[in-house]
Every structure is written in structure tokens, then in C-alpha cells.
């Protein structure tokens, strides 16, 4: 059965029914046939470079919980976006990434802007990559892309679409389907896990990013409180899944094999839910677990289950697993309460003529940041200071790159603010960004300014790649070039992109500029000169 619909009309009808009406992109010649006659009920979010475009879509999808649609320019735009695509894949963000392709008639002779291996280029950083064999298959390919992106573990998918497909006749209306977004864990194996947990004398609980992504924040708290064991977060988290001011919270896991071994020594069972076993970096050799320590892992990702070097794994939705475990574990009657995390250390202060310390920056922000604000972290050398003075206490309020590559934080914050607006939530996004990180996707602040988004970017200006200096010490590699960052006028750059700006040198100035930014009509970039410091790595 056919009607007069084009592939273009049928695809837009499908996207409308799936609730995907926001498109992130930077228009290219091979995409204009998709974008022509852009519907009034759709929103096009323009980014000035494809890495920013994809990271903005990532933040939007994380805020809304549904896929975002990204439109890239054939191979060139896909290449620009690859770093952000890696971050989205690692963060299990559902995205439908599309790229234009040259016309089918010319593809055999490899014309300019052709992508001869379109489905290979984004791999392995997508769950599925496809170029429809016929124009008529484009709407169905979008439906399959949606289904793949939304099923656990969620993640980005990629469609390459020849530019001449869009005006071809469609084979009727696109079929709209629903798919399950959650997979319940095997009940028998979960019961076995619960029995082992009940036999543990001194367990340790690790709650990773999957828990918050799955909506399992409250379930994680309930399980932890019934277990009565100390709770750790993942190392280098892209989401935080347990309140960092809770009496059971004991801090994040360390990053190295040797330090993890030392930390879990004395615990007879480690229960890892929603996390990799473990997120290691850098390499410091050691035994994965001390003798006498067992490990149980629950994850929605079969890859993480198979990659775990030790322990027994169970694959399934972590929120469902936590809700089931609460009813299966027995409350201990004699388990001593773990020692609370020490948050009483004094602020490390600077001399009056010196730049502020990271402690002073975050301690000051803690006095003015709204309780409901979300934090985006990409100041990699000051993660410990942020955790000390700005602990995460609410679900969906901490975000960082999923890949470890810098450049996600600025556009990710833009996408989060757009996603909040889309879902009717009013809150400030506080993005603490290193001066080096800020340069990677600085063009994203233009989009923030155009949409007048409630974002406060706090740029810690230490004039160097401090995290890399720490790695140089750890790896015993002296004389590494390119670690200094002189001559950056970040405030002038931000002003040129249309943002409010402030340069501050004291804690009082920082508090005042931040308070002003909360009431500004659009984003503000606050630049704070800070003292360089080398973080502990392992």
C-alpha cells in the first residue's frame, strides 16, 4: 500500500510520533535535503562545530531521558564529532546520529564528500551503524535505530543517508513500534547473590553511574541502608549515584589496581552495582583483589560483565535489581556503623597576593550555589576539591565525560540546560571547567548565549595542563612539552561569543560574580586565576 508521502515526510512523521523533535546539527550540503522545509513543531539547535553538536545532544538526552537526533556532515562532520561520540558511547547515552551521504548515482565513483565506508567509520563507538539499501527503507531504519538506542545498555546509533533519498516516494506511513527499555535480572541468580550478601561479615558496596542513569538513586539508598555497609562511588564517574553527604558514604574508589586492592583489604565481599570492575587508570600493578575477598557485580552491560577480571556477574537493569535486593537481604543486627567520611578539613588558603587555591574556589561556590543546581565537572586536576566542598546530594545533578577525553563539559552543560528547558525544569547548570578543557569546545558557549541558557561557567585558570604534569611524574617522563598555557584571554573570547563575563581574583569577588550570574539573562563565564596543583593519581 502506498500514498503520496515522500521519505522526508514519512520520516518526520515517525520522529514526531516518537517524540524526537529536537535536531542538533551544523548544516552541510549533503544534509540540506533532510533539513528542507523544516517543520514548525521541530527545533533545530545550531552548534558551530560537530564535536560540540554531538556533546550538546548527549547532555540533552541525559537530561530528558530520551534519544536526541544529531545531524552530521558526511565523513568530515563525523570525523569532527568522533571524540564526543566516544563519550556518549561510554556514558550509554541514547542518540540517533545521522550523516548525509553523496547521491546513490555517484557513490560508485567516489565523488567529493563521499563516505565510501560510512558504516565502518563510527565503529566501535556506536551500537549499530547502517546505510539503508533503498530510499524506501529510510523511515524503517530510523525506527530500528530508535529501538537499538533505547534498549539496555543504551547508546548511540548511526545512520548514513544519501542526500537524494529524501524526496523519493515512501512505501506508506512508517511503522511505529515500542520496545522494552529495561531488562529484569535473572531472579534465581539474584537470589543466590542475596544469599552470599547475607553471609558476608564485612561487605563493601560500590554504586556506579548506571544506577543514577537507570533512575535507581532511591533504590540504591534503600539497599545501602538495609545493608549497613560503607558505600563507595566509581572512580572518575560520569554520574554519581549515592548522596555524598550520607553517613554511609566513604568516598570514590581509587583509580589503580594496587590502591583498589589496598582499599578493599579486610572486606570479605565487594558488591559492585552499575559499574565496571573497576575503572582503572593509570596502570599501577597489583593483585585485583586481596586473598579472602570475593566480588559480585550487577550491570546492564554485557561487555562490562565479560570484561571484569574477577568476581561473578549478573546482567540486568540495576534499578530493578536494587529494588529486588532490598527485599532479599537481611538487615544485620550487629554490623558496626562505618566511620563517617571526614569533611572537616580546613580550606587550603592562598596568600593575599597569590591566585586562589582550588579549595577556596569550591568552598566559596558552596556558599552561593543553589541547592537544586546541577554540576558539570571538567577541571580534571581539581576533582577531589569539588567532591570535598560541593558534594552531590541529589539524583541527576552531577555530570562529567564518559570517556576521559576533555572537551565534553562545555557543550554537555549546554545540552543539559536545553534538556531541562524542554522538560520544564528550571535550575542553574554550574560548569567547573579547566582553562585547557574550555578551549576544546569553546564555540558551544555561542549556542548557550543564543538560547539565553542559565549556565554559570567557572573557569579555573591555572595556566597549565596540571593533570598531565601529574601523569608525567607518575610515568617518570620528564621534559614533556606543551603543558603550559600562557596568553589565553578567556573572558574576551567569551564576550565575543555573546556571554556575560567576569574576571575575579578574591573569594568575595567570586561570590559576588556568581550571585550576579544567577540572575543574568543568559550564560556567564567567570574566570578565576588559580594556583597550579598536582592531583593524586595512584
Short mmCIF file of C-alpha atoms in Angstrom, two decimals:
data_model
loop_
_atom_site.label_atom_id
_atom_site.label_comp_id
_atom_site.label_asym_id
_atom_site.label_seq_id
_atom_site.Cartn_x
_atom_site.Cartn_y
_atom_site.Cartn_z
CA UNK A 1 0.00 0.00 0.00
CA UNK A 2 1.41 3.40 -0.98
CA UNK A 3 0.34 7.03 -0.74
CA UNK A 4 1.82 10.33 -1.89
CA UNK A 5 4.18 10.70 1.07
CA UNK A 6 7.87 11.21 0.45
CA UNK A 7 10.57 9.55 2.51
CA UNK A 8 11.15 13.00 4.01
CA UNK A 9 7.52 13.38 5.15
CA UNK A 10 7.24 9.79 6.41
CA UNK A 11 10.44 10.12 8.46
CA UNK A 12 9.40 13.40 10.07
CA UNK A 13 6.01 11.88 10.92
CA UNK A 14 7.79 8.96 12.59
CA UNK A 15 10.12 11.24 14.56
CA UNK A 16 7.14 13.29 15.68
CA UNK A 17 5.35 10.19 16.98
CA UNK A 18 8.50 9.04 18.79
CA UNK A 19 8.80 12.44 20.49
CA UNK A 20 12.10 13.26 18.80
CA UNK A 21 11.52 16.82 17.66
CA UNK A 22 14.85 18.46 18.56
CA UNK A 23 17.65 18.20 16.00
CA UNK A 24 21.24 19.13 16.85
CA UNK A 25 23.45 19.99 13.93
CA UNK A 26 25.69 22.15 11.81
CA UNK A 27 24.24 22.15 8.30
CA UNK A 28 26.24 20.66 5.44
CA UNK A 29 25.47 20.33 1.75
CA UNK A 30 24.63 16.63 1.99
CA UNK A 31 22.18 17.28 4.85
CA UNK A 32 20.14 20.11 3.38
CA UNK A 33 17.74 17.73 1.65
CA UNK A 34 16.86 16.34 5.09
CA UNK A 35 16.53 19.82 6.61
CA UNK A 36 14.50 21.42 3.83
CA UNK A 37 11.04 22.71 4.77
CA UNK A 38 11.97 22.22 8.41
CA UNK A 39 8.69 21.73 10.34
CA UNK A 40 7.49 24.45 12.70
CA UNK A 41 6.95 21.94 15.51
CA UNK A 42 10.60 20.84 15.41
CA UNK A 43 13.54 22.69 16.96
CA UNK A 44 16.92 22.99 15.30
CA UNK A 45 19.82 23.61 17.70
CA UNK A 46 22.78 25.03 15.81
CA UNK A 47 26.29 24.31 17.04
CA UNK A 48 29.36 25.83 15.46
CA UNK A 49 31.40 22.60 15.30
CA UNK A 50 30.31 18.97 15.21
CA UNK A 51 32.16 17.89 18.37
CA UNK A 52 30.12 20.47 20.27
CA UNK A 53 26.95 19.50 18.41
CA UNK A 54 27.18 15.86 19.46
CA UNK A 55 28.13 16.62 23.07
CA UNK A 56 25.20 19.06 23.34
CA UNK A 57 22.89 16.32 22.11
CA UNK A 58 24.45 13.97 24.69
CA UNK A 59 23.66 16.39 27.53
CA UNK A 60 20.13 16.91 26.19
CA UNK A 61 19.45 13.17 26.06
CA UNK A 62 20.83 12.66 29.57
CA UNK A 63 18.56 15.44 30.89
CA UNK A 64 15.40 14.27 29.11
CA UNK A 65 15.94 10.51 29.22
CA UNK A 66 15.05 10.07 25.56
CA UNK A 67 17.12 9.99 22.37
CA UNK A 68 18.33 13.16 20.74
CA UNK A 69 18.77 13.40 16.97
CA UNK A 70 22.15 14.56 15.67
CA UNK A 71 22.72 15.58 12.04
CA UNK A 72 26.37 15.50 10.89
CA UNK A 73 28.02 16.37 7.58
CA UNK A 74 29.04 13.13 5.89
CA UNK A 75 32.56 11.79 6.71
CA UNK A 76 34.04 15.19 7.55
CA UNK A 77 31.44 16.04 10.19
CA UNK A 78 31.50 12.52 11.59
CA UNK A 79 35.26 12.84 11.97
CA UNK A 80 34.88 16.10 13.85
CA UNK A 81 32.33 14.50 16.20
CA UNK A 82 34.18 11.27 16.95
CA UNK A 83 35.63 12.31 20.32
CA UNK A 84 32.19 13.28 21.58
CA UNK A 85 30.75 10.08 20.14
CA UNK A 86 33.19 8.06 22.25
CA UNK A 87 31.99 9.92 25.35
CA UNK A 88 28.32 9.25 24.50
CA UNK A 89 29.01 5.56 23.95
CA UNK A 90 30.88 5.25 27.24
CA UNK A 91 28.06 7.07 29.04
CA UNK A 92 25.34 4.86 27.49
CA UNK A 93 23.58 7.90 26.05
CA UNK A 94 20.81 7.11 23.54
CA UNK A 95 21.47 9.15 20.39
CA UNK A 96 20.39 8.77 16.79
CA UNK A 97 23.35 10.14 14.85
CA UNK A 98 22.68 10.77 11.17
CA UNK A 99 25.11 11.80 8.47
CA UNK A 100 24.45 12.85 4.90
CA UNK A 101 25.91 10.81 2.07
CA UNK A 102 26.55 11.60 -1.56
CA UNK A 103 23.91 10.59 -4.11
CA UNK A 104 23.49 6.92 -4.85
CA UNK A 105 24.09 7.57 -8.54
CA UNK A 106 27.64 8.83 -7.89
CA UNK A 107 28.70 6.72 -4.91
CA UNK A 108 30.49 4.11 -7.04
CA UNK A 109 32.93 6.67 -8.48
CA UNK A 110 33.76 8.08 -5.01
CA UNK A 111 32.86 11.75 -5.57
CA UNK A 112 33.82 14.69 -3.39
CA UNK A 113 32.29 14.44 0.11
CA UNK A 114 31.51 10.77 -0.40
CA UNK A 115 31.90 8.43 2.57
CA UNK A 116 32.80 5.09 0.96
CA UNK A 117 32.86 3.22 4.28
CA UNK A 118 30.15 5.11 6.12
CA UNK A 119 29.09 2.32 8.46
CA UNK A 120 32.67 1.46 9.43
CA UNK A 121 33.79 4.97 10.29
CA UNK A 122 31.92 5.40 13.64
CA UNK A 123 32.64 1.88 14.87
CA UNK A 124 33.20 0.61 17.52
CA UNK A 125 31.69 3.66 19.22
CA UNK A 126 28.07 3.02 18.22
CA UNK A 127 25.73 0.15 18.97
CA UNK A 128 24.63 -0.07 15.33
CA UNK A 129 25.67 1.58 12.07
CA UNK A 130 23.61 1.33 8.90
CA UNK A 131 23.11 2.82 5.46
CA UNK A 132 19.71 1.81 4.02
CA UNK A 133 19.88 -0.27 0.87
CA UNK A 134 16.93 1.63 -0.64
CA UNK A 135 15.50 5.07 -0.12
CA UNK A 136 12.21 3.46 0.86
CA UNK A 137 13.94 1.84 3.84
CA UNK A 138 14.95 5.12 5.50
CA UNK A 139 11.90 5.50 7.82
CA UNK A 140 12.16 1.88 8.96
CA UNK A 141 15.88 2.38 9.57
CA UNK A 142 15.06 5.29 11.89
CA UNK A 143 12.59 3.09 13.78
CA UNK A 144 15.21 0.37 14.18
CA UNK A 145 17.78 2.96 15.24
CA UNK A 146 15.42 4.18 17.97
CA UNK A 147 14.83 0.61 19.18
CA UNK A 148 18.55 -0.17 19.35
CA UNK A 149 19.44 3.12 21.07
CA UNK A 150 16.82 2.69 23.79
CA UNK A 151 17.42 -0.93 24.76
CA UNK A 152 19.91 -1.72 27.51
CA UNK A 153 22.67 -0.93 27.52
CA UNK A 154 21.55 2.27 25.83
CA UNK A 155 23.85 4.10 23.47
CA UNK A 156 24.31 5.97 20.20
CA UNK A 157 23.47 4.56 16.78
CA UNK A 158 24.49 5.84 13.34
CA UNK A 159 22.61 6.21 10.05
CA UNK A 160 24.23 7.27 6.77
CA UNK A 161 21.61 8.56 4.34
CA UNK A 162 22.22 9.52 0.68
CA UNK A 163 21.08 13.05 0.01
CA UNK A 164 18.81 12.05 -2.88
CA UNK A 165 16.75 9.63 -0.76
CA UNK A 166 14.56 12.21 0.93
CA UNK A 167 12.30 13.14 -1.98
CA UNK A 168 11.75 9.56 -3.15
CA UNK A 169 8.25 8.09 -2.66
CA UNK A 170 7.71 6.35 0.67
CA UNK A 171 6.02 2.98 0.95
CA UNK A 172 3.22 4.28 3.10
CA UNK A 173 3.44 5.59 6.64
CA UNK A 174 6.31 4.42 8.80
CA UNK A 175 5.53 1.66 11.28
CA UNK A 176 5.81 2.89 14.87
CA UNK A 177 6.81 0.28 17.42
CA UNK A 178 7.53 0.20 21.13
CA UNK A 179 10.41 -1.68 22.74
CA UNK A 180 11.31 -2.52 26.30
CA UNK A 181 13.81 -0.17 27.90
CA UNK A 182 14.56 -2.35 30.93
CA UNK A 183 15.66 -5.97 31.31
CA UNK A 184 14.94 -7.61 34.65
CA UNK A 185 17.82 -9.59 36.15
CA UNK A 186 17.57 -13.36 36.46
CA UNK A 187 15.60 -13.86 39.67
CA UNK A 188 17.25 -17.17 40.62
CA UNK A 189 20.76 -15.81 40.22
CA UNK A 190 19.83 -12.63 42.07
CA UNK A 191 18.58 -14.77 44.97
CA UNK A 192 21.93 -16.56 45.00
CA UNK A 193 23.68 -13.19 45.12
CA UNK A 194 21.44 -12.12 48.02
CA UNK A 195 22.34 -15.27 49.95
CA UNK A 196 26.04 -14.53 49.51
CA UNK A 197 25.47 -10.93 50.61
CA UNK A 198 23.65 -12.15 53.72
CA UNK A 199 26.60 -14.37 54.62
CA UNK A 200 29.11 -11.54 54.31
CA UNK A 201 30.63 -10.30 57.54
CA UNK A 202 32.18 -7.06 56.28
CA UNK A 203 30.84 -6.11 52.83
CA UNK A 204 31.66 -3.03 50.78
CA UNK A 205 29.09 -1.58 48.35
CA UNK A 206 30.09 0.26 45.16
CA UNK A 207 27.33 2.13 43.30
CA UNK A 208 28.32 3.25 39.82
CA UNK A 209 26.96 5.60 37.12
CA UNK A 210 24.41 3.11 35.79
CA UNK A 211 22.38 3.44 38.98
CA UNK A 212 21.66 7.14 38.51
CA UNK A 213 21.11 6.70 34.76
CA UNK A 214 18.55 3.97 35.45
CA UNK A 215 16.62 6.07 37.97
CA UNK A 216 17.88 3.92 40.84
CA UNK A 217 19.04 6.66 43.23
CA UNK A 218 16.37 5.99 45.87
CA UNK A 219 16.63 2.23 45.45
CA UNK A 220 20.39 2.46 46.00
CA UNK A 221 19.91 4.40 49.22
CA UNK A 222 17.33 1.91 50.48
CA UNK A 223 19.58 -1.06 49.73
CA UNK A 224 22.65 0.57 51.29
CA UNK A 225 20.80 1.50 54.46
CA UNK A 226 19.45 -2.02 54.87
CA UNK A 227 22.89 -3.48 54.20
CA UNK A 228 24.54 -1.08 56.64
CA UNK A 229 27.84 -1.21 54.78
CA UNK A 230 30.12 1.58 53.58
CA UNK A 231 29.32 2.87 50.09
CA UNK A 232 31.87 3.90 47.51
CA UNK A 233 31.37 5.61 44.17
CA UNK A 234 33.15 4.76 40.94
CA UNK A 235 36.50 6.29 40.14
CA UNK A 236 36.30 9.04 37.52
CA UNK A 237 32.48 9.00 37.50
CA UNK A 238 30.36 10.46 34.71
CA UNK A 239 27.32 10.25 37.02
CA UNK A 240 27.13 9.99 40.81
CA UNK A 241 24.61 7.54 42.22
CA UNK A 242 24.66 8.00 46.00
CA UNK A 243 24.45 11.14 48.16
CA UNK A 244 27.98 12.16 49.06
CA UNK A 245 26.80 13.63 52.36
CA UNK A 246 25.18 10.36 53.51
CA UNK A 247 26.62 8.78 56.71
CA UNK A 248 27.39 5.58 54.79
CA UNK A 249 29.29 7.32 52.00
CA UNK A 250 33.03 6.58 52.13
CA UNK A 251 34.30 8.37 49.02
CA UNK A 252 35.17 7.27 45.48
CA UNK A 253 37.12 4.19 44.56
CA UNK A 254 40.79 4.75 43.74
CA UNK A 255 41.98 4.53 40.14
CA UNK A 256 44.77 1.96 40.24
CA UNK A 257 44.80 -1.81 40.66
CA UNK A 258 47.21 -1.58 43.59
CA UNK A 259 45.18 1.01 45.50
CA UNK A 260 41.89 -0.81 44.95
CA UNK A 261 43.50 -3.92 46.42
CA UNK A 262 44.62 -1.94 49.47
CA UNK A 263 41.24 -0.27 49.93
CA UNK A 264 39.15 -3.47 49.83
CA UNK A 265 41.54 -5.38 52.11
CA UNK A 266 39.60 -6.70 55.09
CA UNK A 267 36.25 -6.74 53.26
CA UNK A 268 35.14 -10.29 52.59
CA UNK A 269 32.71 -9.22 49.84
CA UNK A 270 32.64 -6.30 47.41
CA UNK A 271 29.23 -5.66 45.79
CA UNK A 272 29.57 -3.63 42.60
CA UNK A 273 26.28 -2.39 41.16
CA UNK A 274 26.08 -0.32 38.00
CA UNK A 275 29.82 -0.01 37.49
CA UNK A 276 32.82 -1.55 35.83
CA UNK A 277 35.12 -3.79 37.86
CA UNK A 278 36.91 -1.40 38.10
CA UNK A 279 37.55 1.85 36.25
CA UNK A 280 41.35 1.65 36.32
CA UNK A 281 43.75 4.36 35.16
CA UNK A 282 46.73 4.73 35.26
CA UNK A 283 48.48 1.36 35.48
CA UNK A 284 49.97 0.59 38.88
CA UNK A 285 50.38 -3.16 39.14
CA UNK A 286 48.93 -5.32 41.89
CA UNK A 287 46.53 -8.16 42.59
CA UNK A 288 42.96 -7.36 41.58
CA UNK A 289 41.59 -8.49 44.95
CA UNK A 290 43.30 -9.50 48.18
CA UNK A 291 43.03 -13.09 49.33
CA UNK A 292 39.77 -13.70 51.16
CA UNK A 293 37.79 -11.05 49.26
CA UNK A 294 35.03 -12.07 46.83
CA UNK A 295 33.18 -9.83 44.41
CA UNK A 296 29.66 -9.66 42.94
CA UNK A 297 28.80 -7.40 40.01
CA UNK A 298 25.39 -6.36 38.69
CA UNK A 299 25.36 -4.38 35.45
CA UNK A 300 23.09 -3.79 32.48
CA UNK A 301 26.07 -4.01 30.14
CA UNK A 302 27.15 -7.49 28.99
CA UNK A 303 30.52 -6.09 27.92
CA UNK A 304 31.30 -4.84 31.43
CA UNK A 305 30.22 -8.22 32.82
CA UNK A 306 32.54 -10.06 30.46
CA UNK A 307 35.46 -7.65 30.94
CA UNK A 308 35.54 -7.92 34.74
CA UNK A 309 38.85 -9.58 35.69
CA UNK A 310 37.47 -11.04 38.94
CA UNK A 311 34.16 -11.85 40.58
CA UNK A 312 30.78 -13.16 39.45
CA UNK A 313 28.47 -11.04 37.32
CA UNK A 314 24.74 -10.69 36.74
CA UNK A 315 23.32 -8.78 33.77
CA UNK A 316 20.10 -6.82 34.20
CA UNK A 317 18.60 -3.45 34.97
CA UNK A 318 20.33 -2.17 38.10
CA UNK A 319 17.32 -0.25 39.45
CA UNK A 320 15.17 -3.38 39.27
CA UNK A 321 17.96 -5.41 40.85
CA UNK A 322 18.29 -2.97 43.75
CA UNK A 323 14.55 -2.93 44.34
CA UNK A 324 14.51 -6.72 44.43
CA UNK A 325 17.60 -6.98 46.64
CA UNK A 326 16.08 -4.76 49.31
CA UNK A 327 13.52 -7.48 49.94
CA UNK A 328 16.07 -10.30 49.75
CA UNK A 329 18.82 -9.09 52.06
CA UNK A 330 18.57 -9.39 55.82
CA UNK A 331 19.28 -6.37 57.96
CA UNK A 332 22.40 -7.07 60.07
CA UNK A 333 21.83 -6.89 63.80
CA UNK A 334 25.44 -6.45 64.92
CA UNK A 335 27.20 -4.78 62.00
CA UNK A 336 29.04 -1.70 63.30
CA UNK A 337 28.36 1.56 61.52
CA UNK A 338 31.21 2.57 59.20
CA UNK A 339 33.29 5.57 60.17
CA UNK A 340 31.89 8.72 58.55
CA UNK A 341 33.87 10.43 55.81
CA UNK A 342 35.91 13.31 57.24
CA UNK A 343 34.67 16.56 55.72
CA UNK A 344 36.06 18.84 58.38
CA UNK A 345 39.50 19.61 56.98
CA UNK A 346 40.26 23.31 56.73
CA UNK A 347 40.25 25.20 53.44
CA UNK A 348 43.72 25.47 51.95
CA UNK A 349 44.18 29.21 51.65
CA UNK A 350 46.36 31.42 49.50
CA UNK A 351 48.50 34.40 50.39
CA UNK A 352 46.83 37.77 49.65
CA UNK A 353 48.99 38.36 46.56
CA UNK A 354 48.70 34.81 45.17
CA UNK A 355 45.99 33.24 43.00
CA UNK A 356 43.23 31.39 44.82
CA UNK A 357 43.55 27.73 45.69
CA UNK A 358 41.07 25.25 44.24
CA UNK A 359 39.83 24.76 47.81
CA UNK A 360 38.97 28.46 48.06
CA UNK A 361 37.12 28.38 44.73
CA UNK A 362 34.93 25.38 45.58
CA UNK A 363 34.38 26.36 49.22
CA UNK A 364 33.18 29.76 48.02
CA UNK A 365 30.89 28.21 45.42
CA UNK A 366 29.39 26.02 48.14
CA UNK A 367 28.08 29.17 49.87
CA UNK A 368 26.30 30.56 46.80
CA UNK A 369 25.36 27.60 44.61
CA UNK A 370 21.60 26.88 44.67
CA UNK A 371 20.73 23.53 46.22
CA UNK A 372 18.94 22.36 43.09
CA UNK A 373 21.73 23.32 40.67
CA UNK A 374 23.40 20.61 38.59
CA UNK A 375 27.17 20.45 38.35
CA UNK A 376 29.19 19.65 35.24
CA UNK A 377 32.81 18.82 36.10
CA UNK A 378 35.71 19.13 33.66
CA UNK A 379 38.51 20.53 35.75
CA UNK A 380 40.34 17.25 35.94
CA UNK A 381 43.06 18.34 38.37
CA UNK A 382 40.54 19.57 40.98
CA UNK A 383 38.08 16.65 41.21
CA UNK A 384 38.95 15.98 44.85
CA UNK A 385 38.31 19.59 45.84
CA UNK A 386 34.93 19.64 44.13
CA UNK A 387 33.92 16.43 45.93
CA UNK A 388 35.05 17.91 49.25
CA UNK A 389 33.20 21.23 49.04
CA UNK A 390 30.38 20.59 46.53
CA UNK A 391 29.16 17.06 47.31
CA UNK A 392 26.43 15.64 45.10
CA UNK A 393 23.27 15.13 47.12
CA UNK A 394 20.51 14.70 44.51
CA UNK A 395 19.88 12.39 41.60
CA UNK A 396 20.66 13.73 38.14
CA UNK A 397 22.78 16.59 39.43
CA UNK A 398 26.36 15.59 38.54
CA UNK A 399 27.69 15.06 35.02
CA UNK A 400 31.12 14.53 33.51
CA UNK A 401 32.59 13.00 30.39
CA UNK A 402 32.09 9.28 29.98
CA UNK A 403 35.31 8.78 28.01
CA UNK A 404 38.07 10.65 29.81
CA UNK A 405 38.72 12.93 26.86
CA UNK A 406 38.32 16.63 27.59
CA UNK A 407 36.03 18.87 25.57
CA UNK A 408 32.69 17.38 26.65
CA UNK A 409 31.97 19.60 29.65
CA UNK A 410 31.17 22.93 27.98
CA UNK A 411 28.78 21.62 25.28
CA UNK A 412 27.47 18.97 27.67
CA UNK A 413 26.37 21.75 30.01
CA UNK A 414 24.64 23.49 27.11
CA UNK A 415 22.75 20.32 26.22
CA UNK A 416 21.73 19.72 29.84
CA UNK A 417 20.29 23.24 30.08
CA UNK A 418 18.40 22.76 26.81
CA UNK A 419 17.10 19.41 28.07
CA UNK A 420 15.95 20.98 31.34
CA UNK A 421 14.08 23.64 29.39
CA UNK A 422 12.50 21.01 27.16
CA UNK A 423 11.18 19.06 30.16
CA UNK A 424 10.01 22.17 32.04
CA UNK A 425 12.66 22.17 34.76
CA UNK A 426 14.17 25.45 35.96
CA UNK A 427 17.61 25.09 37.50
CA UNK A 428 21.08 26.52 37.07
CA UNK A 429 23.86 24.49 35.49
CA UNK A 430 27.20 25.14 37.19
CA UNK A 431 30.07 24.04 34.93
CA UNK A 432 33.51 23.99 36.56
CA UNK A 433 35.94 23.81 33.67
CA UNK A 434 39.73 23.88 33.42
CA UNK A 435 41.28 26.55 31.23
CA UNK A 436 42.67 23.85 28.92
CA UNK A 437 39.37 21.99 28.70
CA UNK A 438 37.49 25.20 27.93
CA UNK A 439 39.33 25.64 24.63
CA UNK A 440 38.31 22.29 23.18
CA UNK A 441 34.67 23.21 22.57
CA UNK A 442 34.58 26.91 23.34
CA UNK A 443 32.29 27.55 20.36
CA UNK A 444 29.47 25.85 22.32
CA UNK A 445 29.07 28.93 24.51
CA UNK A 446 27.71 30.75 21.44
CA UNK A 447 24.78 28.32 21.41
CA UNK A 448 24.30 28.92 25.14
CA UNK A 449 24.20 32.67 24.54
CA UNK A 450 21.80 32.40 21.61
CA UNK A 451 19.35 30.38 23.72
CA UNK A 452 19.93 32.50 26.87
CA UNK A 453 20.60 29.42 28.96
CA UNK A 454 21.01 29.53 32.77
CA UNK A 455 24.61 28.32 32.89
CA UNK A 456 27.46 29.62 35.02
CA UNK A 457 30.83 28.53 33.64
CA UNK A 458 33.54 28.79 36.30
CA UNK A 459 36.88 28.52 34.50
CA UNK A 460 39.82 27.69 36.78
CA UNK A 461 42.76 29.43 35.11
CA UNK A 462 45.97 27.75 36.29
CA UNK A 463 47.88 28.34 33.02
CA UNK A 464 48.79 24.69 32.53
CA UNK A 465 47.65 21.13 31.94
CA UNK A 466 48.10 20.19 35.59
CA UNK A 467 46.68 16.69 35.23
CA UNK A 468 49.28 15.89 32.58
CA UNK A 469 52.07 17.08 34.84
CA UNK A 470 50.82 14.57 37.40
CA UNK A 471 50.95 11.81 34.80
CA UNK A 472 54.45 12.90 33.83
CA UNK A 473 55.57 12.43 37.43
CA UNK A 474 53.80 9.08 37.79
CA UNK A 475 55.15 7.76 34.49
CA UNK A 476 58.64 9.18 35.16
CA UNK A 477 58.66 11.10 31.90
CA UNK A 478 60.40 14.45 32.48
CA UNK A 479 60.67 17.14 29.84
CA UNK A 480 57.25 16.66 28.23
CA UNK A 481 56.50 19.73 26.04
CA UNK A 482 53.23 21.57 25.61
CA UNK A 483 52.00 21.55 29.20
CA UNK A 484 51.93 25.33 29.71
CA UNK A 485 49.00 27.56 28.63
CA UNK A 486 50.10 31.19 28.61
CA UNK A 487 48.36 34.03 26.81
CA UNK A 488 44.73 32.92 26.94
CA UNK A 489 42.26 35.80 27.34
CA UNK A 490 39.25 33.64 28.14
CA UNK A 491 37.00 36.50 29.23
CA UNK A 492 37.48 38.31 25.92
CA UNK A 493 36.76 35.13 23.98
CA UNK A 494 33.58 34.55 25.98
CA UNK A 495 32.46 38.12 25.45
CA UNK A 496 33.00 37.70 21.72
CA UNK A 497 30.66 34.69 21.73
CA UNK A 498 27.95 36.76 23.45
CA UNK A 499 28.28 35.66 27.08
CA UNK A 500 28.32 37.72 30.23
CA UNK A 501 31.81 37.62 31.70
CA UNK A 502 33.66 38.32 34.92
CA UNK A 503 37.29 38.05 35.98
CA UNK A 504 37.79 37.62 39.72
CA UNK A 505 40.80 37.31 41.99
CA UNK A 506 39.30 37.04 45.51
CA UNK A 507 36.68 34.87 47.15
CA UNK A 508 34.44 37.89 47.72
CA UNK A 509 34.64 38.81 44.05
CA UNK A 510 33.87 35.21 43.08
CA UNK A 511 30.82 35.03 45.35
CA UNK A 512 29.56 38.36 44.03
CA UNK A 513 30.07 37.47 40.37
CA UNK A 514 28.38 34.10 40.85
CA UNK A 515 25.37 35.66 42.59
CA UNK A 516 25.06 38.17 39.75
CA UNK A 517 25.29 35.35 37.21
CA UNK A 518 22.35 33.54 38.82
CA UNK A 519 20.14 36.47 37.87
CA UNK A 520 21.62 37.10 34.41
CA UNK A 521 19.64 36.70 31.21
CA UNK A 522 21.83 34.02 29.71
CA UNK A 523 25.16 32.32 30.42
CA UNK A 524 28.06 33.82 32.33
CA UNK A 525 31.73 32.88 32.11
CA UNK A 526 33.66 33.58 35.33
CA UNK A 527 37.43 33.31 35.01
CA UNK A 528 39.31 32.60 38.26
CA UNK A 529 43.13 32.54 38.29
CA UNK A 530 44.11 29.59 40.50
CA UNK A 531 47.28 28.06 41.83
CA UNK A 532 48.55 25.04 39.92
CA UNK A 533 48.35 21.82 41.91
CA UNK A 534 49.13 18.24 41.04
CA UNK A 535 46.36 15.77 41.92
CA UNK A 536 47.00 12.32 43.35
CA UNK A 537 46.74 9.59 40.69
CA UNK A 538 47.98 6.42 42.30
#
